[in-house]
Short mmCIF file of C-alpha atoms in Angstrom, two decimals:
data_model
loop_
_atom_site.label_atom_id
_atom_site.label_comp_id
_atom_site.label_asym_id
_atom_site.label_seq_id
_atom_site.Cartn_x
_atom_site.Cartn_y
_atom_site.Cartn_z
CA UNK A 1 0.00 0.00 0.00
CA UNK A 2 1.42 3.33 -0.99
CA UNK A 3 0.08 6.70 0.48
CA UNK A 4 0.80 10.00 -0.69
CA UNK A 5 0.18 12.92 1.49
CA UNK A 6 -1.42 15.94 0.37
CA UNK A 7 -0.82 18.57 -0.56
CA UNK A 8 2.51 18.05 -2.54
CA UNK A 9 2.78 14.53 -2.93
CA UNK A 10 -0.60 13.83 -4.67
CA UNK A 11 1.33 13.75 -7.67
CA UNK A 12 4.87 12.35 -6.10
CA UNK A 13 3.50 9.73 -4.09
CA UNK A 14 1.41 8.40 -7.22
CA UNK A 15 5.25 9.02 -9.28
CA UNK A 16 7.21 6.30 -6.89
CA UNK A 17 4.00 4.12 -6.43
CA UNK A 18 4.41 3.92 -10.60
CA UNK A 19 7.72 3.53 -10.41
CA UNK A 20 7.94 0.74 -7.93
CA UNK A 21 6.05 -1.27 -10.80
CA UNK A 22 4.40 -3.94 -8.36
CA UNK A 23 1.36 -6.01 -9.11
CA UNK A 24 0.06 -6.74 -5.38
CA UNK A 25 -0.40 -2.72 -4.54
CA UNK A 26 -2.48 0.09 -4.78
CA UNK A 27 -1.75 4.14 -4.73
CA UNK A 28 -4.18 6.34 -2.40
CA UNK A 29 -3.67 9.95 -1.39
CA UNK A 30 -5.01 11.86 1.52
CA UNK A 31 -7.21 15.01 0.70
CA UNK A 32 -8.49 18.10 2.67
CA UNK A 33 -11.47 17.91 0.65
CA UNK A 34 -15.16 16.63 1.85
CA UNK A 35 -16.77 13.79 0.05
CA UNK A 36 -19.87 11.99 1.28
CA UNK A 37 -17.74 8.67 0.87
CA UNK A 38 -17.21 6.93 3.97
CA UNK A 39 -13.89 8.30 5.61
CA UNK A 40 -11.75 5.09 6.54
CA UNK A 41 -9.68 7.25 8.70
CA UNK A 42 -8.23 10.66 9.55
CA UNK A 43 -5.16 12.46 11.25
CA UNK A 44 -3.46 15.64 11.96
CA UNK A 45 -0.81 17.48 10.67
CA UNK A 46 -0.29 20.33 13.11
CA UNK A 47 2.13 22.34 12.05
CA UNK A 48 0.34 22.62 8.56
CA UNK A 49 -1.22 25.46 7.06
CA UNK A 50 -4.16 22.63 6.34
CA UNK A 51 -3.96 20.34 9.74
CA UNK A 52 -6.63 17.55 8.88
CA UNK A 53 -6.20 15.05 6.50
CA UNK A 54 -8.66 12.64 5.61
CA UNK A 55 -8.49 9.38 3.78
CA UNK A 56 -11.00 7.73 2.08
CA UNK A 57 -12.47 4.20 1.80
CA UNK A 58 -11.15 2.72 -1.17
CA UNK A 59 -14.00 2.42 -3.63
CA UNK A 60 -13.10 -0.64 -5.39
CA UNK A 61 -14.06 -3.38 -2.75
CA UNK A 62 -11.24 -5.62 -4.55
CA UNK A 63 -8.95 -3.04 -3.48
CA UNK A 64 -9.67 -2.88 0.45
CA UNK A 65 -9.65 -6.59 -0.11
CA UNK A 66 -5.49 -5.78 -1.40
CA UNK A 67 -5.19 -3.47 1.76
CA UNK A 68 -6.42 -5.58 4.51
CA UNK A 69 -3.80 -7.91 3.56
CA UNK A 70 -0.41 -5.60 2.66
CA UNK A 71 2.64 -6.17 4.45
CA UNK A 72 4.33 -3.35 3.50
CA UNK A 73 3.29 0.64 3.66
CA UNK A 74 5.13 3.45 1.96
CA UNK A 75 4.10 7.01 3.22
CA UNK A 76 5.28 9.75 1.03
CA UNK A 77 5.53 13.34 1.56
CA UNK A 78 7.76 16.05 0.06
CA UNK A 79 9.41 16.69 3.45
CA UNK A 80 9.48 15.27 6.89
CA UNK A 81 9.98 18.06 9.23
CA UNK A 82 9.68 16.69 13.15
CA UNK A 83 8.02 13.39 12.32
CA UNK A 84 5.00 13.49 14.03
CA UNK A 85 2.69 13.77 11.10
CA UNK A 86 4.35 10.43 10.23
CA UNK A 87 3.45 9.13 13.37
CA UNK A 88 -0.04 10.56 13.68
CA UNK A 89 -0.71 8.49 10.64
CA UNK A 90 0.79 5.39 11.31
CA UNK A 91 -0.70 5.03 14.95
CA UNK A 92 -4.19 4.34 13.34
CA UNK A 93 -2.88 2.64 10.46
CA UNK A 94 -1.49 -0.19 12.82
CA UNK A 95 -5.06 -0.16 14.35
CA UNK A 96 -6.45 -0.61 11.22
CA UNK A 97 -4.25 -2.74 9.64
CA UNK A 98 -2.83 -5.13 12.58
CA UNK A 99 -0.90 -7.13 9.74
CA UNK A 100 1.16 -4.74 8.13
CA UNK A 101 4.81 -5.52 9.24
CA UNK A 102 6.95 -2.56 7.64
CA UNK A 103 6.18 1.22 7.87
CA UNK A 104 8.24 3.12 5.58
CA UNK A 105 8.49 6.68 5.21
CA UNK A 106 9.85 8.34 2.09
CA UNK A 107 10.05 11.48 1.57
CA UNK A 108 12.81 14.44 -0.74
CA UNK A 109 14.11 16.28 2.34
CA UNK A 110 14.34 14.35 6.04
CA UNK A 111 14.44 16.55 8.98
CA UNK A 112 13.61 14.30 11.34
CA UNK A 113 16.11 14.70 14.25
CA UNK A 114 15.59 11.17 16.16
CA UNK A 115 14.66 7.61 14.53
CA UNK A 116 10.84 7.44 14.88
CA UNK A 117 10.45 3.84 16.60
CA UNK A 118 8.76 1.14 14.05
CA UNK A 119 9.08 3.05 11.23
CA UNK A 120 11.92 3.34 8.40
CA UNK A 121 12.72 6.51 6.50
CA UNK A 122 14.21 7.09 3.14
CA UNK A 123 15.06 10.80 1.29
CA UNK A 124 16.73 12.50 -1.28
CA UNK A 125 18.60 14.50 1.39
CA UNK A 126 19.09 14.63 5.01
CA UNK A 127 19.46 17.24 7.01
CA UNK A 128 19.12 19.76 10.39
CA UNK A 129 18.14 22.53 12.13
CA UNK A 130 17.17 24.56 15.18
CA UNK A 131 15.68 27.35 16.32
CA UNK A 132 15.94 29.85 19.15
CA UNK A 133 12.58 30.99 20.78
CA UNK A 134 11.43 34.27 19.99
CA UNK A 135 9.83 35.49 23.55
CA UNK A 136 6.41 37.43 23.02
CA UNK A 137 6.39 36.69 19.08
CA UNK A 138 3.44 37.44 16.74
CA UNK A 139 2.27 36.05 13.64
CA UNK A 140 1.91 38.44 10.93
CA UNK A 141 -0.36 36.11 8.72
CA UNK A 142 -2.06 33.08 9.77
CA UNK A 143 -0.87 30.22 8.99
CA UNK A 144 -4.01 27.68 8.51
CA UNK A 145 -6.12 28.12 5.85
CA UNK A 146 -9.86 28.36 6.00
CA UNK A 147 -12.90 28.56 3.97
CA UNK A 148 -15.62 29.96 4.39
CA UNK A 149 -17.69 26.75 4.85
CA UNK A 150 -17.46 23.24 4.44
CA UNK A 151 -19.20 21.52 1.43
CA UNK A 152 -19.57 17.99 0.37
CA UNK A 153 -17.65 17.94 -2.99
CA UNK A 154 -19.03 14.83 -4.87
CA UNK A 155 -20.17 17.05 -7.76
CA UNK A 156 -17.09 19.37 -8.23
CA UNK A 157 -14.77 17.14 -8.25
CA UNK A 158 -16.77 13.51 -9.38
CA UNK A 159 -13.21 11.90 -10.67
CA UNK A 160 -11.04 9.37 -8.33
CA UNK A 161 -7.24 10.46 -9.47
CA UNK A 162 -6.20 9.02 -6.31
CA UNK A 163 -8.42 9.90 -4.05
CA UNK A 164 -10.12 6.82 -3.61
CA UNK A 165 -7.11 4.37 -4.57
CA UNK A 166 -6.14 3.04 -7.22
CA UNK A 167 -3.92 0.54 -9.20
CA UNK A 168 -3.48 2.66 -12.24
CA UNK A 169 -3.94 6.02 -13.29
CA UNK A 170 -3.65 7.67 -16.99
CA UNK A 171 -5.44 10.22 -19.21
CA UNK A 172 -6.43 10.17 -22.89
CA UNK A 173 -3.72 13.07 -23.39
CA UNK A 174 -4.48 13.02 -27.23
CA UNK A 175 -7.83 14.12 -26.49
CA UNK A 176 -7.29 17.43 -24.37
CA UNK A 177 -3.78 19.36 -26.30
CA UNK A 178 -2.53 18.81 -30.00
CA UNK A 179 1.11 18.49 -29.92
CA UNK A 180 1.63 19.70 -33.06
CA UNK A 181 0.04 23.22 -31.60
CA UNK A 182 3.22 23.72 -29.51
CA UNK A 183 5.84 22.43 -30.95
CA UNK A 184 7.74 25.96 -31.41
CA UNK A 185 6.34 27.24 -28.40
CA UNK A 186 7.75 27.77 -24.40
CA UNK A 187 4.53 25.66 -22.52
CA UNK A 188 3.87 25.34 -19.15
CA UNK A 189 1.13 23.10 -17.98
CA UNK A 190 0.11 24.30 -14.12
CA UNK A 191 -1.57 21.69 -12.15
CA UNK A 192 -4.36 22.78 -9.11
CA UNK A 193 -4.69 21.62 -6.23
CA UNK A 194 -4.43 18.71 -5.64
CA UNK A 195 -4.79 17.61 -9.00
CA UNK A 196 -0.88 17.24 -9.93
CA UNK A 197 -0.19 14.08 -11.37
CA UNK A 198 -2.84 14.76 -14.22
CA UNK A 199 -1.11 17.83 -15.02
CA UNK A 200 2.19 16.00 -14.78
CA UNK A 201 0.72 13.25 -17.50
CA UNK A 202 0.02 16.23 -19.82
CA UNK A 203 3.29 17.46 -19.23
CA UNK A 204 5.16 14.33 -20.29
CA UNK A 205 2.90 14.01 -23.15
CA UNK A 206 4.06 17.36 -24.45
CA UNK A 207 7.14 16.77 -23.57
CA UNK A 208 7.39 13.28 -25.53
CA UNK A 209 6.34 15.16 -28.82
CA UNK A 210 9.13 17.51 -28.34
CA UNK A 211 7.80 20.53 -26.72
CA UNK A 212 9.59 22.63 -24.48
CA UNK A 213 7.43 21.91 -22.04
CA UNK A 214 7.42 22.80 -17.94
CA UNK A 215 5.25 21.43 -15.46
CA UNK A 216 4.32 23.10 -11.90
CA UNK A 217 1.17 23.21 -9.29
CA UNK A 218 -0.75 25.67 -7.49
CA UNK A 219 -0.67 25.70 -3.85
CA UNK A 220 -2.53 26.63 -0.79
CA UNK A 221 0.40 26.32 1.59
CA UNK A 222 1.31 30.23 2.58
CA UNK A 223 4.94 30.81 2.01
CA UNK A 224 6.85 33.58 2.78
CA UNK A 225 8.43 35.16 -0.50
CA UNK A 226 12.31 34.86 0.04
CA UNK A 227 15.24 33.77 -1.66
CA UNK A 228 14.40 31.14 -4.04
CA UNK A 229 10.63 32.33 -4.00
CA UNK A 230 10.80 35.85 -5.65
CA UNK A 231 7.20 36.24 -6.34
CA UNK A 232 3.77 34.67 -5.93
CA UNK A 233 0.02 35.07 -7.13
CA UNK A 234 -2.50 34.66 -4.67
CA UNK A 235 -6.30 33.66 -5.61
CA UNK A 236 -9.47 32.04 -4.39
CA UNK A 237 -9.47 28.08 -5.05
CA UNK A 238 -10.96 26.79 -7.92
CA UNK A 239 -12.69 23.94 -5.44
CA UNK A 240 -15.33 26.16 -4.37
CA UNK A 241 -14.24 26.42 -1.04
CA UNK A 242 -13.04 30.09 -0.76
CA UNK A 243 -9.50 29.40 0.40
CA UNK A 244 -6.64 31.54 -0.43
CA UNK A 245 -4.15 29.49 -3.16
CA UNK A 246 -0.80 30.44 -4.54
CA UNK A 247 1.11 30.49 -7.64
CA UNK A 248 4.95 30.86 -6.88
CA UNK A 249 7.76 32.44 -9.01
CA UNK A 250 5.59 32.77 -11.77
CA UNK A 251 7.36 33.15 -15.40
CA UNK A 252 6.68 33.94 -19.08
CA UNK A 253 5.61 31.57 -21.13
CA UNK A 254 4.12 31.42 -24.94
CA UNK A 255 1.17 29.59 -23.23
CA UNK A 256 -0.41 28.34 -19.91
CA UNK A 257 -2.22 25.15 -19.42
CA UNK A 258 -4.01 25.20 -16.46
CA UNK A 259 -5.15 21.66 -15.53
CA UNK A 260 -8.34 21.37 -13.25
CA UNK A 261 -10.03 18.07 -11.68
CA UNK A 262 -12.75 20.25 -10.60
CA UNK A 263 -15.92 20.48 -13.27
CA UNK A 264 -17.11 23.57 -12.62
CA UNK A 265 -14.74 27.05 -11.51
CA UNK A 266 -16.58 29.52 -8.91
CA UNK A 267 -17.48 33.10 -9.71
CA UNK A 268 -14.16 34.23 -7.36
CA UNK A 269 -11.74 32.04 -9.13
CA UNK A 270 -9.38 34.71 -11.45
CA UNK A 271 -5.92 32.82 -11.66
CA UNK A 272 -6.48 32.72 -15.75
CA UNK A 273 -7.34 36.27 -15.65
CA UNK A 274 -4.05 36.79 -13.88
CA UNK A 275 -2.23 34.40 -15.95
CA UNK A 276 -2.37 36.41 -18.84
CA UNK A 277 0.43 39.06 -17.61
CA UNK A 278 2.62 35.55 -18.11
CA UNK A 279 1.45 34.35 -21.19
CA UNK A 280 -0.31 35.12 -24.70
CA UNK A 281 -1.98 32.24 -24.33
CA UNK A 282 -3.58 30.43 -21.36
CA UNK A 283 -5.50 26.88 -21.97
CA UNK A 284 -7.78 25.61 -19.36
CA UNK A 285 -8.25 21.34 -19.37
CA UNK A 286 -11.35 19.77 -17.12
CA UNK A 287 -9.56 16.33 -16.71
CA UNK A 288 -11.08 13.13 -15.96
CA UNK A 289 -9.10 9.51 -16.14
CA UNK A 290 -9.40 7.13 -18.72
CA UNK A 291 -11.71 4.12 -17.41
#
């Protein structure tokens, strides 16, 4: 069983579940996003801008059939900062799974200071750090983000990319951008949300016909902008949920493709609008996976 974490490793946790190439497994990502699908569990993140995360019940019965019988889990996350988000999740997990016998984190940057008991953890790069307490400090910005209200989803965003597990994932590419269209041109295709991997898909389709093509995400996670971040565009969510999201060190391209899992945009939703400062040309694509 292979979990990604949301937000940034929808898309890289469904990358090394793909690459691992196995048979006997299944991909399935946490979310921040209501459904009125059973949740199978849930767990915090505390330190996140976006604390809960919620994971579904698989909606393929053969597939909770595959995961009340794994041996191995692989959690992955862009970073692991103290650890505890890796062991908020695990502590149900063993609950819930009483058979698994190898917990294994992976993750690009490890900042874990101390071995987190029961649980093995692989990265990219290693590293350290402290701080020194700041007496009477206040926060400029918060740091969690909130919507206005929480709504059950099912509509908006009808497609499982993840979200509900699965073995494989893929996208009639041919059908959404003609690579003949781009061939001379600088392309970037922009993922949002949490729909990544989709946009990635698109990316490496473009990038197989030779296009010079780029591939990033949106965010909702509030960084500061400083040193490699020199700039960011901040807009309402295109998930109907009225949360702040962010576009960081945006460049010029020839054109934009803006990649959405959502099926409809709200009325507050302008990140095309803005786009256009960046590009001649931006392309929005209402994705769903090939059956």
């Amino acid at each position: 069983l292979v979990i990604g974490l949301v937000e940034a490793a929808a898309g890289l946790g469904y990358g090394v579940y793909h690459h691992l190439g196995l048979s006997n497994a299944f991909y399935i990502h946490t979310t921040y996003h209501q459904l009125s699908q059973p949740v199978w569990l849930n767990f915090q993140e505390e330190h996140s801008h976006a604390p809960t995360h919620l994971l579904y019940e698989t909606a393929d019965p053969k597939l909770r059939d595959l995961r009340n019988q794994v041996k191995n889990v692989v959690l992955i996350d862009d970073e692991f900062s103290t650890g505890q988000t890796l062991s908020n999740l695990v502590k149900p997990l063993r609950e819930k799974l009483p058979q698994v016998e190898r917990f294994i984190g992976a993750a690009i940057l490890d900042w874990i200071p101390n071995e987190i008991p029961g649980i093995t953890c692989v990265s990219m790069h290693k590293g350290y750090y402290s701080f020194n307490w700041k007496a009477n400090m206040q926060l400029k910005n918060p740091t969690v983000a909130k919507g206005t209200d929480d709504k059950i989803l099912d509509a908006i965003i009808p497609h499982n990319f993840g979200r509900l597990g699965v073995q494989s994932l893929d996208i009639a590419c041919q059908n959404y951008v003609d690579i003949t269209a781009f061939r001379h041109k600088k392309v970037l295709v922009l993922g949002t949300g949490e729909c990544m991997y989709p946009a990635f898909l698109i990316a490496q389709y473009l990038e197989k016909g030779k296009v010079d093509v780029y591939v990033q995400a949106t965010s909702r996670a509030p960084y500061n902008v400083d040193n490699d971040l020199e700039g960011k565009l901040v807009f309402k969510d295109n998930y109907h949920e009225n949360i702040d999201n962010f576009f960081y060190n945006p460049k010029h391209y020839d054109t934009i493709i803006l990649c959405y899992e959502t099926t409809t945009l709200p009325d507050n939703y302008d990140l095309p609008e803005q786009l256009k400062q960046y590009a001649s040309e931006v392309i929005e694509l209402f994705l769903s996976p090939t059956t």
